[in-house]
CSV table of C-alpha atoms and ligand atoms in Angstrom, one decimal:
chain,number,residue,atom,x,y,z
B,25,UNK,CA,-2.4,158.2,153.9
B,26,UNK,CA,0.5,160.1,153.4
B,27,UNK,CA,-0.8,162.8,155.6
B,28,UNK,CA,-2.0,160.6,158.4
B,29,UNK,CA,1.1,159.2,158.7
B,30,UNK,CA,3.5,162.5,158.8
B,31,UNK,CA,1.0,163.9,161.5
B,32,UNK,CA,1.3,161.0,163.3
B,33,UNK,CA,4.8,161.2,163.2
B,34,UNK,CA,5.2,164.8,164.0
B,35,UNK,CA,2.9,163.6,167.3
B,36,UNK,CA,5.6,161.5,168.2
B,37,UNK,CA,7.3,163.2,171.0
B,38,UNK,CA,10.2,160.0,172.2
B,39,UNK,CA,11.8,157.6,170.0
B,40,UNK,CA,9.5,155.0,171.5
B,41,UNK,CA,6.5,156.8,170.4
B,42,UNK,CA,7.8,157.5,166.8
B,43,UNK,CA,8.0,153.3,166.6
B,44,UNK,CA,4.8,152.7,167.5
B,45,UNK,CA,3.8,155.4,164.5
B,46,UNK,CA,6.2,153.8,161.9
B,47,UNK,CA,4.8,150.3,162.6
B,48,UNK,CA,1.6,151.9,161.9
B,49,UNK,CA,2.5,153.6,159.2
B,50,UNK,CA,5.0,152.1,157.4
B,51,UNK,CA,4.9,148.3,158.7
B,52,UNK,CA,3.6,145.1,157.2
B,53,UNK,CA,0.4,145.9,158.0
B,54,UNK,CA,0.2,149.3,157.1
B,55,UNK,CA,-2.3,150.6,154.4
B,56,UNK,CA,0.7,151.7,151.9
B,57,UNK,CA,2.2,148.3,152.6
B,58,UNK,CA,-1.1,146.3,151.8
B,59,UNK,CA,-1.7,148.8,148.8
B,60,UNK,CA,1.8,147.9,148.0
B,61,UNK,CA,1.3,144.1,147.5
B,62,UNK,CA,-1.8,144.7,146.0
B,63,UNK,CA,-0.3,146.4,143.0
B,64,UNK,CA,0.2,142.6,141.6
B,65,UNK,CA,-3.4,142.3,141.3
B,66,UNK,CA,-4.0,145.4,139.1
B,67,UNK,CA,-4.9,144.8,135.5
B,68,UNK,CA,-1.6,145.2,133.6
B,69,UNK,CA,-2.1,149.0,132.3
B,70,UNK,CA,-2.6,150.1,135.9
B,71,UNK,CA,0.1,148.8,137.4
B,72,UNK,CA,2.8,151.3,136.7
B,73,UNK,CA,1.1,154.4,137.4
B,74,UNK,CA,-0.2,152.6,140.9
B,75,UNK,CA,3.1,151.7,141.3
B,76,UNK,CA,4.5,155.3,140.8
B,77,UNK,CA,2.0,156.3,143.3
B,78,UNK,CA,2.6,154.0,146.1
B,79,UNK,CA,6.3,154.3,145.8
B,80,UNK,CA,6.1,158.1,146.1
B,81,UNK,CA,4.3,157.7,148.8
B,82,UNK,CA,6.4,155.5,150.6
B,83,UNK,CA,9.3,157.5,149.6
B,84,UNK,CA,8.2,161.1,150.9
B,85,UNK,CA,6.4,159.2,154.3
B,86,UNK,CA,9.9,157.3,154.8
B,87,UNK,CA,11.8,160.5,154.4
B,88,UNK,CA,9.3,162.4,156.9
B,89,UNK,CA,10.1,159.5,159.1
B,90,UNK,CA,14.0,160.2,159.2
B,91,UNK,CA,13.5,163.5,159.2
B,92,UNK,CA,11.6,163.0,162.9
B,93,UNK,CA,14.2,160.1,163.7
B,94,UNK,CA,16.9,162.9,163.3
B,95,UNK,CA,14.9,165.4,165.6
B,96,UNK,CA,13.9,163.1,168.6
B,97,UNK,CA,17.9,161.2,168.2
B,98,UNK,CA,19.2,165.1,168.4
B,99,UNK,CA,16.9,165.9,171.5
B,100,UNK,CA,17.8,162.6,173.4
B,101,UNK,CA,21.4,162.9,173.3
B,102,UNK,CA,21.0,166.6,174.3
B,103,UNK,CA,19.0,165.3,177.4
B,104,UNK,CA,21.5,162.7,178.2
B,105,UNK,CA,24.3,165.3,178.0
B,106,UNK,CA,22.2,167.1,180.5
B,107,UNK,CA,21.7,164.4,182.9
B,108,UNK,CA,25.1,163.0,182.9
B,109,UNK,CA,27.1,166.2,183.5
B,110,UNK,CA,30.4,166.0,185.6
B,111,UNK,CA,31.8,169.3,187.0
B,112,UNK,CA,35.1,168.4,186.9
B,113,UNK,CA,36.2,171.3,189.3
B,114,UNK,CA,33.4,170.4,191.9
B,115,UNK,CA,35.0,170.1,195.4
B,116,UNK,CA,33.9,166.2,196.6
B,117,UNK,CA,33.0,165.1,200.2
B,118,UNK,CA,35.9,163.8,201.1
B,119,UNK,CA,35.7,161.0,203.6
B,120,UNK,CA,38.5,162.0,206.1
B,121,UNK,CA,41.3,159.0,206.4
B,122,UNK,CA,42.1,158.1,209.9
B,123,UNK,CA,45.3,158.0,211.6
B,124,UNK,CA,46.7,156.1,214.4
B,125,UNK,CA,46.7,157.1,217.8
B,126,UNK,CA,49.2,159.4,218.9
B,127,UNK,CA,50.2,157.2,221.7
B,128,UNK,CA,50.6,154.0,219.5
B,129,UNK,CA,52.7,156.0,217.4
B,130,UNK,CA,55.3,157.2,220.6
B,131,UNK,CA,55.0,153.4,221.3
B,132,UNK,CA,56.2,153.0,218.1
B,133,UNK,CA,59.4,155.0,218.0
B,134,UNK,CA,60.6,154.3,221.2
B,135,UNK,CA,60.4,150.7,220.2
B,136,UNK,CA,61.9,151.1,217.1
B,137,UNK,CA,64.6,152.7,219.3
B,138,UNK,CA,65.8,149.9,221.3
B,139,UNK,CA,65.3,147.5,217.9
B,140,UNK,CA,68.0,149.9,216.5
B,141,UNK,CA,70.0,148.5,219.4
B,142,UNK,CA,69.3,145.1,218.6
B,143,UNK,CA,67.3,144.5,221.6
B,144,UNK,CA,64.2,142.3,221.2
B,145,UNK,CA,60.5,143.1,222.0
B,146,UNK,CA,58.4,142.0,224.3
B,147,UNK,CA,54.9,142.0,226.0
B,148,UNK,CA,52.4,140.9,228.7
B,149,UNK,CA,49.1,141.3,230.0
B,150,UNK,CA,47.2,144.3,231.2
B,151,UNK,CA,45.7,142.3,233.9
B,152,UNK,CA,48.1,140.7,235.6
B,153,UNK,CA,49.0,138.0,238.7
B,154,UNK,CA,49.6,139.8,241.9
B,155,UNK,CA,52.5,137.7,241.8
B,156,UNK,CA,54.2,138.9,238.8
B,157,UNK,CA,53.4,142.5,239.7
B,158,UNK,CA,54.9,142.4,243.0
B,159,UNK,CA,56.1,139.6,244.4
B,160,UNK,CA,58.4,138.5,241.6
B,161,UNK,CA,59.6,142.6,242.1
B,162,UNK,CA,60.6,141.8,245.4
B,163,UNK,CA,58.0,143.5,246.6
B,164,UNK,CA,57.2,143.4,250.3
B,165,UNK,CA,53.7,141.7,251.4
B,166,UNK,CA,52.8,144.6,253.2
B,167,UNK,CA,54.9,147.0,250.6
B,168,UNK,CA,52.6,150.6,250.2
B,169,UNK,CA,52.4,150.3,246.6
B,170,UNK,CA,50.1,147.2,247.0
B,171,UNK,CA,47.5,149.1,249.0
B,172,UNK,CA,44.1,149.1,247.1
B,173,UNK,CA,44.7,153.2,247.5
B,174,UNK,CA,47.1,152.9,244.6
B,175,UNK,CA,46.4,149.6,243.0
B,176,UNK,CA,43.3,148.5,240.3
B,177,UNK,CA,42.0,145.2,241.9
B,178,UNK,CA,40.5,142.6,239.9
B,179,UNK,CA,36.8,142.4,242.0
B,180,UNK,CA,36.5,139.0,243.4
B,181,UNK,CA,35.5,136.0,242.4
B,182,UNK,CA,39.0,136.7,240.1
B,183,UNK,CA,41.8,136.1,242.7
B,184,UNK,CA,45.6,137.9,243.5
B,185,UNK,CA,44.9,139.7,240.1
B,186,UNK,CA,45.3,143.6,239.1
B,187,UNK,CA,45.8,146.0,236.1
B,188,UNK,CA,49.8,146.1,236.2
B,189,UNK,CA,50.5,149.4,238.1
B,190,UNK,CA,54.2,149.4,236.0
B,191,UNK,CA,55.7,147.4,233.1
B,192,UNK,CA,57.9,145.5,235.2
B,193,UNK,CA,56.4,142.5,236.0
B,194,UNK,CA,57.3,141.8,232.2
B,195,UNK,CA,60.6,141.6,233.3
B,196,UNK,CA,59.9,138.7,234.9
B,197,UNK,CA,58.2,136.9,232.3
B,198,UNK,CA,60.5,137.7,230.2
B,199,UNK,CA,63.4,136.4,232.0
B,200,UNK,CA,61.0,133.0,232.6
B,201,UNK,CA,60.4,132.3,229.0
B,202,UNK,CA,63.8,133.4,227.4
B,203,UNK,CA,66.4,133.0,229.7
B,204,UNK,CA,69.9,135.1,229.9
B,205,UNK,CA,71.2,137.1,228.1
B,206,UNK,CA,68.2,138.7,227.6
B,207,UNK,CA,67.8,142.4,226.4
B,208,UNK,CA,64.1,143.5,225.7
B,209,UNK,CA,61.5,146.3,225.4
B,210,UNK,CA,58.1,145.8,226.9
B,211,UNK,CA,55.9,149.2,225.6
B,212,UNK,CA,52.9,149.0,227.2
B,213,UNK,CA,49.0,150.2,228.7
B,214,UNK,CA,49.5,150.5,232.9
B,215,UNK,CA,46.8,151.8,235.5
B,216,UNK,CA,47.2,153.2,238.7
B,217,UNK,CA,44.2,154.9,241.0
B,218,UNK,CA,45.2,158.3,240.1
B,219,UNK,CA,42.6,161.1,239.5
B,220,UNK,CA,42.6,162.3,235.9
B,221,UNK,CA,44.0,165.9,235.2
B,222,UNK,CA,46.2,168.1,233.1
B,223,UNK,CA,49.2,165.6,233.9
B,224,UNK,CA,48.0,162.9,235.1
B,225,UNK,CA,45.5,159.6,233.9
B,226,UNK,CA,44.8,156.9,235.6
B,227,UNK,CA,45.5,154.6,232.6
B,228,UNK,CA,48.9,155.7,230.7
B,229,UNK,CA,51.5,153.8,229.4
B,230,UNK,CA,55.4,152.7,230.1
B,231,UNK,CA,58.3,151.6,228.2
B,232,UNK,CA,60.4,149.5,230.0
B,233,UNK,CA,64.0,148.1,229.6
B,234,UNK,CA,65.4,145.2,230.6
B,235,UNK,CA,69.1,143.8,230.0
B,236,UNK,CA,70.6,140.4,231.9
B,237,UNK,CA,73.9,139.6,231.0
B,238,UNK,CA,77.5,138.4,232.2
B,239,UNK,CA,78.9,142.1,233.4
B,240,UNK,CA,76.6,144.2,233.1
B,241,UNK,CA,77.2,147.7,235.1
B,242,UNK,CA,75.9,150.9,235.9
B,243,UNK,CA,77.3,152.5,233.6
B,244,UNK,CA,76.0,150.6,230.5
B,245,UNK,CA,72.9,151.5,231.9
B,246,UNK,CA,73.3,155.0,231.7
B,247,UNK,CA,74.8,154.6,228.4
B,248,UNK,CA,71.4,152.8,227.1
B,249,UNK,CA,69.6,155.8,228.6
B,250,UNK,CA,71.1,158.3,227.1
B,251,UNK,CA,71.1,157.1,224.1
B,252,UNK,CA,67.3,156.6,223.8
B,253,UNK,CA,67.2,160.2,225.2
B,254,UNK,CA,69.2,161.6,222.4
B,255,UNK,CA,67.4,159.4,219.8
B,256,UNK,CA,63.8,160.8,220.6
B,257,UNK,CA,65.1,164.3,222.2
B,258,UNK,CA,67.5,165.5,220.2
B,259,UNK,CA,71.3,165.2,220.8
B,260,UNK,CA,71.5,168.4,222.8
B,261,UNK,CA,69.0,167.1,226.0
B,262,UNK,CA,71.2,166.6,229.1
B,263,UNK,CA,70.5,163.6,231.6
B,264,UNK,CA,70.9,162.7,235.3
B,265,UNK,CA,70.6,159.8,237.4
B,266,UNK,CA,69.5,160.4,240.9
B,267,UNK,CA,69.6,157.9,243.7
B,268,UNK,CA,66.1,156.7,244.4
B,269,UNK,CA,64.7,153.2,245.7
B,270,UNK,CA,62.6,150.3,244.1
B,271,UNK,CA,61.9,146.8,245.7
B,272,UNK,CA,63.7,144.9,242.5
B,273,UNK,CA,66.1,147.5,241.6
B,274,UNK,CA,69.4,147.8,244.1
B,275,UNK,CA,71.0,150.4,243.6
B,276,UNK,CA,68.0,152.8,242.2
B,277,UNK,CA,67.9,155.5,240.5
B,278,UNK,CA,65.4,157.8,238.8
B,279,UNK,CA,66.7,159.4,235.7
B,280,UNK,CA,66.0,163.3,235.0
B,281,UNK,CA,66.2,165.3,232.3
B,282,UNK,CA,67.7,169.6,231.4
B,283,UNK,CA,64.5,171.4,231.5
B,284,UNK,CA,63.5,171.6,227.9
B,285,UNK,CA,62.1,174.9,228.0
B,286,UNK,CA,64.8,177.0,230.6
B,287,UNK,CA,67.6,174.4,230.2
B,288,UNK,CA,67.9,174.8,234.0
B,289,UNK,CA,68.2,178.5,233.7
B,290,UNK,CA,64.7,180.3,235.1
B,291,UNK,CA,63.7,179.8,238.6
B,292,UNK,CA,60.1,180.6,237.7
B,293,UNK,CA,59.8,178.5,234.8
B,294,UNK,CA,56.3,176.5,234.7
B,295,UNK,CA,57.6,173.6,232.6
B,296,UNK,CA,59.8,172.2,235.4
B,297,UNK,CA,59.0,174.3,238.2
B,298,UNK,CA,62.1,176.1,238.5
B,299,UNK,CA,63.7,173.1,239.9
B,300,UNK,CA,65.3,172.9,235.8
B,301,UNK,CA,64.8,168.8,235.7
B,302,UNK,CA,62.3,167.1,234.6
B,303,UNK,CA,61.4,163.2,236.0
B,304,UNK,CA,61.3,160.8,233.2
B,305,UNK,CA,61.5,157.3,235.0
B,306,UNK,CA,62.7,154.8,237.3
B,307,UNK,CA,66.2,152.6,237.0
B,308,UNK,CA,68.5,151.1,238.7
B,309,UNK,CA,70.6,147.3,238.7
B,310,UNK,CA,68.6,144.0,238.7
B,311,UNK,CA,68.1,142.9,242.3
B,312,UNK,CA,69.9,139.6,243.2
B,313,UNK,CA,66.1,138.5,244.6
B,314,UNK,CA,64.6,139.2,241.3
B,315,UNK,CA,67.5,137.4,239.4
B,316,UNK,CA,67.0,134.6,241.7
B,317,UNK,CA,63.1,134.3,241.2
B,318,UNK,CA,63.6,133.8,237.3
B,319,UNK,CA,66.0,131.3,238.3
B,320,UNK,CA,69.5,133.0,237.4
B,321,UNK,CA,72.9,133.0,239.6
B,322,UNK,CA,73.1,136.2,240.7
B,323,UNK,CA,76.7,135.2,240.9
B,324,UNK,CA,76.9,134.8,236.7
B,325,UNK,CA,74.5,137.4,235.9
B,326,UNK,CA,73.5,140.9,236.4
B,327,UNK,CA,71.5,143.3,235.0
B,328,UNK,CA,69.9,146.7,234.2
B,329,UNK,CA,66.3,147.5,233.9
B,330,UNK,CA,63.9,150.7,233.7
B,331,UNK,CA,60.7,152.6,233.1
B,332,UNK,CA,59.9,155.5,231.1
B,333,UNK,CA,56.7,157.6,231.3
B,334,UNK,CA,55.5,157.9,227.0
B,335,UNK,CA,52.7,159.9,228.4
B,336,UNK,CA,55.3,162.3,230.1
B,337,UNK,CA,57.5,162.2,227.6
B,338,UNK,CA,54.8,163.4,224.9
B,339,UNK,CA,54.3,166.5,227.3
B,340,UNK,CA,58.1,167.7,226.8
B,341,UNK,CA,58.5,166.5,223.3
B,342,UNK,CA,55.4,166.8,221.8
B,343,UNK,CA,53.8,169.7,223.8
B,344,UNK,CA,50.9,168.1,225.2
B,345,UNK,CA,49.9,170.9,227.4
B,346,UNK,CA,46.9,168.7,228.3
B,347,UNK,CA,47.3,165.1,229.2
B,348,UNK,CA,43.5,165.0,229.0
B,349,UNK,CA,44.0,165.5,225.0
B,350,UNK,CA,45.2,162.1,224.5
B,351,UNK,CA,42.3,160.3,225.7
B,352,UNK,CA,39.1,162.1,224.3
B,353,UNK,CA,39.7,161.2,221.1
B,354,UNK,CA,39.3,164.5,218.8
B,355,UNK,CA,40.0,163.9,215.6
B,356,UNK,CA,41.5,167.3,215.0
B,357,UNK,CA,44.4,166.3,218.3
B,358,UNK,CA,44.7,162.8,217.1
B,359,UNK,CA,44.9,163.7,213.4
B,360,UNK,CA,47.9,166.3,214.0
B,361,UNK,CA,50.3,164.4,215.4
B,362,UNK,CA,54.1,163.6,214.3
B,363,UNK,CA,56.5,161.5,216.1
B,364,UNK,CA,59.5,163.0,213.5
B,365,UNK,CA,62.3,164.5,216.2
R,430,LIG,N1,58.5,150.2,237.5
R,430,LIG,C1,59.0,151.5,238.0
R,430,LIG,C2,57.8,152.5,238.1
R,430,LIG,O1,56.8,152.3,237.5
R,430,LIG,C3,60.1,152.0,237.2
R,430,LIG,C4,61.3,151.1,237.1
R,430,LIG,C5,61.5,150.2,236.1
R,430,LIG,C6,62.3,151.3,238.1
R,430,LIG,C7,62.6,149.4,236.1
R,430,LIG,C8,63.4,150.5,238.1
R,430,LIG,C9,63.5,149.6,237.1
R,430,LIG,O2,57.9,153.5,238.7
């Protein structure tokens, strides 16, 4: 018996199997077990040496037992080791974190520029009323910028609406809801028919500026300009106002900046042409007509407004060589990005 059951348990080759062989071998029903209770029938002088016997056995085939418990314990941890290795110095797949658009983020600063200030923020739709877009502008209803050459047209059944061609028909709304004084900056997505290219899309985006106010004056517009220049150019960029026109601005003005690349110094430069400005955006005093259409006495109020190009703005500060860049998305462009001065 003894010898059955160490065989069987040397058999054993998993811990599982080793309990199967001690339940055979050493359970209640086993033959030492059931030679074990028998003992108590044996006449009296054969009970001690039976006994010795039995025990012995059960003693050496228990110890074998342990013995093989030990082994197959030792081997399964060893396995388990095996299987559950970490290499701490492994390199993981990192899933790369995204970031948010560069855009968004110029958006951003600019805003936070004019909140600086203390002026307020404000927005309106992409697709907007033909109204707000130009006829609240003082637009003309034969003006060229309404021409379908220029302007996105909501198709038909949708009437008198397009994507905004500027940010300035938040202006109006703006004045509409809130009333004077008012001083706000509308960021924001435009769209004008323009063929895509190196500096030029046909979807870009504006940040406007509007300020209404008892005594407001050219000047304090060129003030606010500058500053926001400085702020997101540096303090050593150098600005100019040039006389210009616009339907809802009177007088107009577009505002240019010192070539950031000659500072005005290299006829042949490619940055600005040799001309040594650089167009930024379009400015100029409220119009009375516009003040009037948002219901304000031209006679208590005035005001200052403009537009700035993010997009071209990017090209000088940020070195987008390729407006093109922006929109396609590559994570590597998008990913790289600061807005830091
Ligand atoms: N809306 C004008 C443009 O898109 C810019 C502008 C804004 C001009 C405000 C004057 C005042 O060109």
């Amino acid at each position: 018996l003894v010898e059955q059951a160490v065989e069987a348990f040397a058999a054993a080759s998993t811990l599982e199997e080793l309990k199967q062989a001690r339940l055979a071998h050493l359970g209640d029903r086993a033959p030492l077990s059931l030679a074990n209770r028998s003992i108590g029938q044996l006449p009296k002088e054969q009970k001690k040496d039976a006994g010795r016997i039995v025990g012995q056995a059960k003693g050496r085939v228990g110890q074998v037992l342990a013995q093989r418990e030990e082994v197959l314990q030792a081997e399964r941890a060893e396995q388990i080791l095996r299987e559950e290795t970490v290499d701490v110095t492994a390199v993981p797949a990192r899933r790369p974190v995204g970031s948010r658009h560069p855009v968004e983020l110029m958006l951003q600063r600019m805003s936070e520029i004019f909140v600086g200030l203390g002026w307020e923020i404000a927005e309106g739709p992409e697709v907007e009323a033909e109204w707000f877009n130009f006829d609240a502008l003082n637009f003309d209803a034969d003006h060229p910028a309404r021409a379908e050459a220029d302007t996105f047209y909501v198709e038909p059944p949708e009437r008198n609406l397009v994507i905004r061609t500027h940010t300035s028909p938040v202006q109006a709304r703006a004045l509409l809801e809130r009333g004077a004084p008012l001083y706000v900056a509308v960021p924001g997505k435009v769209g004008r028919t323009d063929e895509i290219d190196a500096t030029h899309l046909p979807v870009f985006h504006q940040i406007e500026g509007l300020a209404v106010d008892r005594g407001l004056t050219m000047a304090h517009l060129k003030g606010t300009l500058d500053r926001f220049a400085r702020e997101l150019f540096g303090e050593g960029i150098t600005t100019r106002l040039r006389p210009n026109f616009f339907p809802f601005t009177e007088p107009s003005a577009e505002m240019d900046f010192l070539c950031t690349v000659c500072r005005g110094e290299d006829a042949s430069c490619r940055t600005c042409g040799g001309t040594g400005w650089i167009e930024w955006g379009g400015c100029g005093m409220v119009n009375p007509n516009v003040l009037r259409a948002c219901g304000l006495d031209p006679e208590v109020y005035s005001g200052f407004a403009f537009g700035m190009g993010v997009e071209r703005a990017m090209i000088f500060r940020n070195q987008v060589g390729d407006l093109r860049d922006l929109v396609e998305g590559d994570a590597r462009f998008n990913t790289n990005f600061t807005v830091e001065v």
